[in-house]
Amino acid sequence: MTIYEKIDRCHKAISEVRPFEGHMLKQLKDYYRIGLTWSSNAIEGNTLTISETKVVLEDGLTIGGRPLRDFYETVGHGQAYDFMFTLIGERRITVEDIKTMHRLFYKSIDEANAGTWRKESVIVSGTGYVFPRPQEIEGQMRKLEKWVKSERNNYHPVTFAALLHLKFVSIHPFIDGNGRTSRLIMNLALIQDGYQLAIIPPVLRPEYNDTIRQYQNKGKSEPFCEFIAERVYETQKEIMRLLHIPLDLA
């Protein structure tokens, strides 16, 4: 059985207990707000633990001995996550949505560059990939927006979400925060289509980055799509465990 067949089996089983609403919906949303914020920030070097992330998001407290930036990244990501859920029923992902998401995440870190395309070229360590020049970004992002509208139904929802992440992070439109924004819009695509989040634990950072580089340097998207599919499947299994849904893959 392929990973996509497993995902579709789980998706069907979870869909049978939908809709999630009321207290249950809030519980699930809050549960993954902490997990996604912590993991996405940790991949980028944020030093807060998952317990400290919970304290920041739920109590609004700073953590003694931790950089203030780590606090701002956590609060900002939580706000961007909340905005992501306001778009759950839209099945749209526009340039303006992406800018808003980045602005919410980044405004307390660097207000001048929050939600604004970068004005300088970038070089990312670990890859020889040449990112678009600043003057090319607006056109590339509008092209991506059109791709979302025209191609979304031509892919499995999990594959589409993974490809959206790859395309966005390879444009690298912001001066900073592109990785976190790419994971947010990927997960937005997933929840809009009724799928679970893809949460990437920091321990898998080398594999995550390697599969991105395979796309950027060799044009191979399959390794990354498979990697993301595995992460969605893990979340599905966790949801099924939390909701006491039998897992039958026979």
Tab-separated table of C-alpha atoms in Angstrom:
chain	number	residue	atom	x	y	z
A	1	MET	CA	0.000	0.000	0.000
A	2	THR	CA	1.449	3.388	-1.003
A	3	ILE	CA	1.657	6.306	1.388
A	4	TYR	CA	-1.103	8.038	-0.571
A	5	GLU	CA	-3.382	5.023	-0.260
A	6	LYS	CA	-2.784	5.043	3.499
A	7	ILE	CA	-3.541	8.765	3.631
A	8	ASP	CA	-6.772	8.339	1.694
A	9	ARG	CA	-7.902	5.463	3.943
A	10	CYS	CA	-7.277	7.592	7.032
A	11	HIS	CA	-8.884	10.635	5.419
A	12	LYS	CA	-12.045	8.652	4.777
A	13	ALA	CA	-12.151	7.343	8.354
A	14	ILE	CA	-11.625	10.809	9.848
A	15	SER	CA	-14.205	12.344	7.509
A	16	GLU	CA	-16.835	9.995	8.866
A	17	VAL	CA	-16.661	11.676	12.289
A	18	ARG	CA	-16.739	15.201	10.880
A	19	PRO	CA	-17.631	17.949	11.192
A	20	PHE	CA	-15.331	18.954	14.018
A	21	GLU	CA	-17.077	21.783	15.789
A	22	GLY	CA	-17.470	23.589	19.070
A	23	HIS	CA	-15.160	22.542	21.881
A	24	MET	CA	-13.643	19.664	19.887
A	25	LEU	CA	-12.605	21.975	17.033
A	26	LYS	CA	-11.066	24.432	19.493
A	27	GLN	CA	-9.162	21.641	21.234
A	28	LEU	CA	-7.689	20.340	17.971
A	29	LYS	CA	-6.847	23.832	16.708
A	30	ASP	CA	-5.119	24.778	19.984
A	31	TYR	CA	-3.277	21.435	20.156
A	32	TYR	CA	-1.689	21.869	16.746
A	33	ARG	CA	-1.148	25.622	17.199
A	34	ILE	CA	1.476	24.782	19.794
A	35	GLY	CA	2.977	21.828	17.904
A	36	LEU	CA	3.250	23.565	14.548
A	37	THR	CA	4.546	26.819	16.027
A	38	TRP	CA	7.203	25.052	18.063
A	39	SER	CA	8.393	22.711	15.294
A	40	SER	CA	8.397	25.324	12.533
A	41	ASN	CA	10.341	27.791	14.686
A	42	ALA	CA	12.739	25.131	15.985
A	43	ILE	CA	13.688	24.151	12.425
A	44	GLU	CA	14.887	27.745	11.965
A	45	GLY	CA	16.903	27.833	15.192
A	46	ASN	CA	14.393	29.127	17.744
A	47	THR	CA	15.520	27.861	21.167
A	48	LEU	CA	12.156	27.615	22.946
A	49	THR	CA	11.026	24.137	23.998
A	50	ILE	CA	7.527	22.933	23.230
A	51	SER	CA	6.570	23.535	26.880
A	52	GLU	CA	7.924	27.095	26.720
A	53	THR	CA	6.093	27.640	23.429
A	54	LYS	CA	2.868	26.624	25.169
A	55	VAL	CA	3.509	29.134	27.972
A	56	VAL	CA	4.161	31.947	25.476
A	57	LEU	CA	1.106	31.199	23.323
A	58	GLU	CA	-1.356	30.494	26.122
A	59	ASP	CA	-0.140	32.839	28.860
A	60	GLY	CA	1.697	35.525	26.874
A	61	LEU	CA	4.748	35.272	29.139
A	62	THR	CA	8.354	35.724	28.126
A	63	ILE	CA	10.834	33.024	29.084
A	64	GLY	CA	13.779	34.012	31.256
A	65	GLY	CA	17.153	33.534	29.628
A	66	ARG	CA	15.728	33.174	26.115
A	67	PRO	CA	16.296	35.728	23.315
A	68	LEU	CA	13.461	38.213	22.915
A	69	ARG	CA	13.374	37.377	19.205
A	70	ASP	CA	12.391	33.793	20.090
A	71	PHE	CA	9.400	35.201	21.972
A	72	TYR	CA	8.400	37.452	19.056
A	73	GLU	CA	8.713	34.576	16.581
A	74	THR	CA	6.451	32.421	18.721
A	75	VAL	CA	3.771	35.061	19.244
A	76	GLY	CA	3.904	36.067	15.574
A	77	HIS	CA	3.648	32.498	14.329
A	78	GLY	CA	0.657	31.925	16.589
A	79	GLN	CA	-1.069	34.951	15.068
A	80	ALA	CA	-0.275	33.804	11.521
A	81	TYR	CA	-1.617	30.343	12.424
A	82	ASP	CA	-4.879	31.884	13.639
A	83	PHE	CA	-5.164	33.852	10.390
A	84	MET	CA	-4.560	30.642	8.431
A	85	PHE	CA	-7.682	29.161	9.995
A	86	THR	CA	-9.816	32.148	8.939
A	87	LEU	CA	-9.177	31.053	5.330
A	88	ILE	CA	-10.152	27.430	5.875
A	89	GLY	CA	-13.463	27.763	4.016
A	90	GLU	CA	-12.179	29.925	1.163
A	91	ARG	CA	-10.125	27.406	-0.864
A	92	ARG	CA	-8.045	30.312	-2.076
A	93	ILE	CA	-4.445	31.296	-1.504
A	94	THR	CA	-3.620	34.731	-2.878
A	95	VAL	CA	-0.546	36.923	-2.875
A	96	GLU	CA	-2.341	39.191	-0.431
A	97	ASP	CA	-3.068	36.258	1.919
A	98	ILE	CA	0.608	35.299	1.877
A	99	LYS	CA	1.716	38.863	2.584
A	100	THR	CA	-0.739	39.101	5.483
A	101	MET	CA	0.510	35.828	6.938
A	102	HIS	CA	4.121	36.997	6.765
A	103	ARG	CA	3.258	40.416	8.186
A	104	LEU	CA	1.575	38.840	11.210
A	105	PHE	CA	4.547	36.580	11.815
A	106	TYR	CA	7.264	39.172	11.220
A	107	LYS	CA	5.892	42.560	12.326
A	108	SER	CA	7.400	42.493	15.836
A	109	ILE	CA	10.768	41.351	14.495
A	110	ASP	CA	11.213	43.775	11.585
A	111	GLU	CA	8.154	45.917	10.923
A	112	ALA	CA	9.638	47.598	7.843
A	113	ASN	CA	10.068	44.283	6.016
A	114	ALA	CA	6.968	42.513	7.332
A	115	GLY	CA	4.717	41.484	4.441
A	116	THR	CA	7.032	43.225	1.954
A	117	TRP	CA	9.028	41.636	-0.861
A	118	ARG	CA	12.763	41.611	-0.285
A	119	LYS	CA	14.755	44.385	-1.930
A	120	GLU	CA	18.046	42.529	-2.153
A	121	SER	CA	19.372	39.292	-3.577
A	122	VAL	CA	19.771	36.267	-1.305
A	123	ILE	CA	22.197	33.378	-1.073
A	124	VAL	CA	21.078	30.405	1.016
A	125	SER	CA	23.765	28.195	2.525
A	126	GLY	CA	23.787	24.569	1.437
A	127	THR	CA	22.548	25.167	-2.094
A	128	GLY	CA	23.885	26.614	-5.306
A	129	TYR	CA	20.353	27.444	-6.418
A	130	VAL	CA	19.975	30.950	-7.829
A	131	PHE	CA	16.913	32.678	-6.378
A	132	PRO	CA	14.951	35.283	-8.357
A	133	ARG	CA	16.198	38.858	-8.313
A	134	PRO	CA	14.137	41.359	-6.284
A	135	GLN	CA	12.606	42.900	-9.418
A	136	GLU	CA	11.379	39.452	-10.497
A	137	ILE	CA	9.559	38.573	-7.287
A	138	GLU	CA	6.211	40.267	-7.923
A	139	GLY	CA	5.890	38.559	-11.301
A	140	GLN	CA	6.925	35.186	-9.895
A	141	MET	CA	4.427	35.458	-7.045
A	142	ARG	CA	1.584	36.422	-9.375
A	143	LYS	CA	2.534	33.438	-11.530
A	144	LEU	CA	2.360	31.229	-8.434
A	145	GLU	CA	-1.065	32.626	-7.565
A	146	LYS	CA	-2.308	31.735	-11.063
A	147	TRP	CA	-0.814	28.240	-10.734
A	148	VAL	CA	-2.763	27.719	-7.502
A	149	LYS	CA	-6.018	28.673	-9.216
A	150	SER	CA	-5.512	26.691	-12.412
A	151	GLU	CA	-3.659	23.574	-11.248
A	152	ARG	CA	-4.994	22.779	-7.797
A	153	ASN	CA	-7.490	20.165	-8.939
A	154	ASN	CA	-4.907	18.386	-11.073
A	155	TYR	CA	-3.018	16.949	-8.088
A	156	HIS	CA	-3.711	14.902	-5.000
A	157	PRO	CA	-4.289	17.525	-2.251
A	158	VAL	CA	-1.168	16.434	-0.361
A	159	THR	CA	0.988	16.604	-3.496
A	160	PHE	CA	-0.433	20.014	-4.346
A	161	ALA	CA	0.366	21.351	-0.866
A	162	ALA	CA	3.932	20.025	-1.067
A	163	LEU	CA	4.469	21.527	-4.521
A	164	LEU	CA	3.116	24.872	-3.312
A	165	HIS	CA	5.703	24.839	-0.527
A	166	LEU	CA	8.502	24.012	-2.989
A	167	LYS	CA	7.512	26.683	-5.475
A	168	PHE	CA	7.137	29.367	-2.826
A	169	VAL	CA	10.356	28.652	-0.947
A	170	SER	CA	12.239	28.607	-4.259
A	171	ILE	CA	11.030	32.139	-4.996
A	172	HIS	CA	12.106	33.192	-1.476
A	173	PRO	CA	10.177	36.461	-1.720
A	174	PHE	CA	10.843	37.820	1.789
A	175	ILE	CA	14.111	38.854	3.379
A	176	ASP	CA	13.488	36.370	6.220
A	177	GLY	CA	10.756	34.007	7.380
A	178	ASN	CA	10.314	32.221	4.041
A	179	GLY	CA	10.555	28.734	5.532
A	180	ARG	CA	7.894	29.378	8.136
A	181	THR	CA	5.639	31.087	5.611
A	182	SER	CA	6.042	28.185	3.174
A	183	ARG	CA	4.998	25.709	5.876
A	184	LEU	CA	1.998	27.855	6.794
A	185	ILE	CA	0.684	28.119	3.236
A	186	MET	CA	1.332	24.409	2.673
A	187	ASN	CA	-0.763	23.624	5.728
A	188	LEU	CA	-3.396	26.137	4.666
A	189	ALA	CA	-3.790	24.194	1.407
A	190	LEU	CA	-4.088	20.947	3.357
A	191	ILE	CA	-6.760	22.119	5.810
A	192	GLN	CA	-8.722	23.824	3.033
A	193	ASP	CA	-9.039	20.406	1.384
A	194	GLY	CA	-9.938	18.694	4.658
A	195	TYR	CA	-6.556	17.082	5.308
A	196	GLN	CA	-4.439	17.185	8.447
A	197	LEU	CA	-1.379	19.328	9.032
A	198	ALA	CA	2.130	18.347	7.986
A	199	ILE	CA	4.272	18.941	11.069
A	200	ILE	CA	8.019	18.573	10.566
A	201	PRO	CA	9.901	17.804	13.778
A	202	PRO	CA	13.341	19.434	14.088
A	203	VAL	CA	15.024	16.016	14.147
A	204	LEU	CA	13.999	15.627	10.485
A	205	ARG	CA	15.471	18.980	9.452
A	206	PRO	CA	18.367	17.436	7.445
A	207	GLU	CA	16.014	15.234	5.395
A	208	TYR	CA	13.570	18.116	4.959
A	209	ASN	CA	16.266	20.446	3.640
A	210	ASP	CA	17.833	17.740	1.478
A	211	THR	CA	14.553	17.039	-0.331
A	212	ILE	CA	14.087	20.772	-0.957
A	213	ARG	CA	17.593	20.937	-2.430
A	214	GLN	CA	16.823	17.967	-4.695
A	215	TYR	CA	14.001	20.023	-6.183
A	216	GLN	CA	15.989	23.241	-6.481
A	217	ASN	CA	19.174	21.680	-7.846
A	218	LYS	CA	17.875	18.683	-9.792
A	219	GLY	CA	14.196	19.468	-10.440
A	220	LYS	CA	13.086	16.366	-8.489
A	221	SER	CA	9.898	17.071	-6.542
A	222	GLU	CA	8.973	13.460	-5.695
A	223	PRO	CA	11.269	13.054	-2.638
A	224	PHE	CA	9.822	16.160	-0.988
A	225	CYS	CA	6.239	15.213	-1.830
A	226	GLU	CA	6.788	11.760	-0.307
A	227	PHE	CA	8.386	13.337	2.755
A	228	ILE	CA	5.399	15.639	3.298
A	229	ALA	CA	2.960	12.787	2.683
A	230	GLU	CA	4.622	10.854	5.522
A	231	ARG	CA	4.201	13.851	7.833
A	232	VAL	CA	0.502	14.174	6.973
A	233	TYR	CA	0.036	10.457	7.606
A	234	GLU	CA	1.663	10.762	11.037
A	235	THR	CA	-0.737	13.563	11.966
A	236	GLN	CA	-3.678	11.530	10.708
A	237	LYS	CA	-2.653	8.624	12.922
A	238	GLU	CA	-2.381	10.949	15.894
A	239	ILE	CA	-5.824	12.454	15.227
A	240	MET	CA	-7.293	8.969	14.973
A	241	ARG	CA	-5.661	7.979	18.260
A	242	LEU	CA	-6.950	11.110	20.017
A	243	LEU	CA	-10.481	10.564	18.682
A	244	HIS	CA	-10.490	6.772	19.197
A	245	ILE	CA	-10.956	6.087	15.474
A	246	PRO	CA	-9.854	2.538	14.529
A	247	LEU	CA	-6.944	2.412	12.103
A	248	ASP	CA	-7.570	-0.334	9.568
A	249	LEU	CA	-5.085	-0.470	6.701
A	250	ALA	CA	-5.630	-4.145	5.857
